[in-house]
Short mmCIF file of C-alpha atoms in Angstrom, two decimals:
data_model
loop_
_atom_site.label_atom_id
_atom_site.label_comp_id
_atom_site.label_asym_id
_atom_site.label_seq_id
_atom_site.Cartn_x
_atom_site.Cartn_y
_atom_site.Cartn_z
CA UNK A 356 -0.26 -0.32 -0.45
CA UNK A 357 0.84 3.86 -1.10
CA UNK A 358 -0.03 4.92 2.45
CA UNK A 359 1.97 7.96 4.17
CA UNK A 360 2.12 7.78 8.14
CA UNK A 361 2.63 11.79 8.59
CA UNK A 362 1.99 13.34 12.89
CA UNK A 363 -0.02 16.29 12.59
CA UNK A 364 -1.80 18.43 14.67
CA UNK A 365 -4.99 19.73 15.84
CA UNK A 366 -5.29 22.95 14.87
CA UNK A 367 -9.35 22.94 16.68
CA UNK A 368 -8.14 21.19 19.18
CA UNK A 369 -3.99 21.86 19.95
CA UNK A 370 -4.46 20.98 23.65
CA UNK A 371 -4.40 17.71 21.60
CA UNK A 372 -1.17 17.01 20.99
CA UNK A 373 0.46 15.79 18.35
CA UNK A 374 -1.32 13.03 16.53
CA UNK A 375 -0.45 10.37 14.04
CA UNK A 376 -1.87 9.28 12.01
CA UNK A 377 -2.43 8.72 7.72
CA UNK A 378 -3.65 11.81 5.59
CA UNK A 379 -7.93 10.80 4.31
CA UNK A 380 -7.27 11.93 0.81
CA UNK A 381 -4.31 9.67 0.27
CA UNK A 382 -6.46 6.78 2.01
CA UNK A 383 -8.82 7.64 -0.75
CA UNK A 384 -7.14 6.90 -3.54
CA UNK A 385 -5.97 3.26 -2.02
CA UNK A 386 -9.53 2.12 0.05
CA UNK A 387 -12.53 4.96 -0.77
CA UNK A 388 -14.81 2.57 2.65
CA UNK A 389 -12.37 3.60 5.35
CA UNK A 390 -12.32 7.16 4.42
CA UNK A 391 -15.56 9.60 5.43
CA UNK A 392 -15.70 12.91 3.15
CA UNK A 393 -18.15 15.74 4.30
CA UNK A 394 -19.99 17.66 1.92
CA UNK A 395 -19.59 20.33 2.60
CA UNK A 396 -17.43 22.64 0.44
CA UNK A 397 -13.57 22.37 2.13
CA UNK A 398 -15.10 20.31 4.93
CA UNK A 399 -12.76 18.00 6.61
CA UNK A 400 -12.12 14.63 5.74
CA UNK A 401 -12.35 12.14 8.23
CA UNK A 402 -11.12 8.03 8.43
CA UNK A 403 -13.09 4.67 10.02
CA UNK A 404 -9.55 3.50 11.27
CA UNK A 405 -10.62 0.34 12.40
CA UNK A 406 -11.35 -0.53 8.87
CA UNK A 407 -7.45 -1.08 8.73
CA UNK A 408 -7.92 -3.68 11.23
CA UNK A 409 -9.09 -7.14 9.04
CA UNK A 410 -7.25 -5.82 5.86
CA UNK A 411 -3.73 -5.32 7.94
CA UNK A 412 -5.34 -8.58 8.94
CA UNK A 413 -5.01 -10.24 5.15
CA UNK A 414 -1.01 -8.51 4.38
CA UNK A 415 0.19 -10.03 7.18
CA UNK A 416 -1.77 -13.31 6.49
CA UNK A 417 -0.19 -13.29 2.45
CA UNK A 418 2.86 -12.39 4.49
CA UNK A 419 3.40 -15.18 5.93
CA UNK A 420 2.16 -17.24 3.51
CA UNK A 421 5.42 -15.64 0.80
CA UNK A 422 7.43 -16.32 3.97
CA UNK A 423 6.50 -19.92 4.44
CA UNK A 424 7.27 -20.27 0.61
CA UNK A 425 10.52 -18.45 0.48
CA UNK A 426 11.37 -20.93 3.51
CA UNK A 427 10.55 -24.16 1.49
CA UNK A 428 13.43 -23.04 -1.23
CA UNK A 429 15.84 -21.42 1.39
CA UNK A 430 15.71 -25.24 2.24
CA UNK A 431 15.80 -27.05 -0.66
CA UNK A 432 18.83 -24.69 -1.90
CA UNK A 433 20.55 -25.68 1.58
CA UNK A 434 19.98 -29.06 0.96
CA UNK A 435 21.30 -28.02 -2.96
CA UNK A 436 24.06 -26.26 -1.69
CA UNK A 437 24.79 -29.66 0.71
CA UNK A 438 24.71 -31.78 -2.36
CA UNK A 439 26.87 -29.85 -4.57
CA UNK A 440 29.15 -29.03 -1.86
CA UNK A 441 29.81 -33.07 -1.85
CA UNK A 442 30.17 -33.28 -5.24
CA UNK A 443 32.58 -30.62 -5.33
CA UNK A 444 35.06 -32.79 -2.30
CA UNK A 445 34.56 -35.72 -4.07
CA UNK A 446 36.18 -34.87 -7.44
CA UNK A 447 38.92 -32.64 -5.64
CA UNK A 448 39.67 -36.12 -3.61
CA UNK A 449 39.51 -37.73 -6.92
CA UNK A 450 41.24 -35.26 -9.00
CA UNK A 451 44.19 -35.49 -5.91
CA UNK A 452 44.29 -38.98 -6.45
CA UNK A 453 45.63 -38.21 -9.68
CA UNK A 454 48.33 -36.48 -9.42
#
C-alpha cells in the first residue's frame, strides 16, 4: 500500500497534542470504503481506522504465506548446496588421487 504515516497537530484542538495518522485524501485513493468525506465544500475528511484491521490481518496472512514459500525455497537451496559441496569434495579427492 502506498500510505504515508504522518504526525499532525489539530488546529481546533491543539491541547490534544501531536497525533499520528494518515492523510484521508491519500487513503481515499487506496481504500475509499474507510474514508468519510464531508459534503460541505472545504469540509474535513475523516477515517474509520477500525476499517484497517481486516486489511492489516489479510496483509499479515499474505506475508506469512510468502515467508513460508521462501522458507521452503531456502531449504531446497540449502539441500542443493550441500549436495553440490559433496560433489565438489568428491571431484577434488579424485583429482588429488590422480596427481
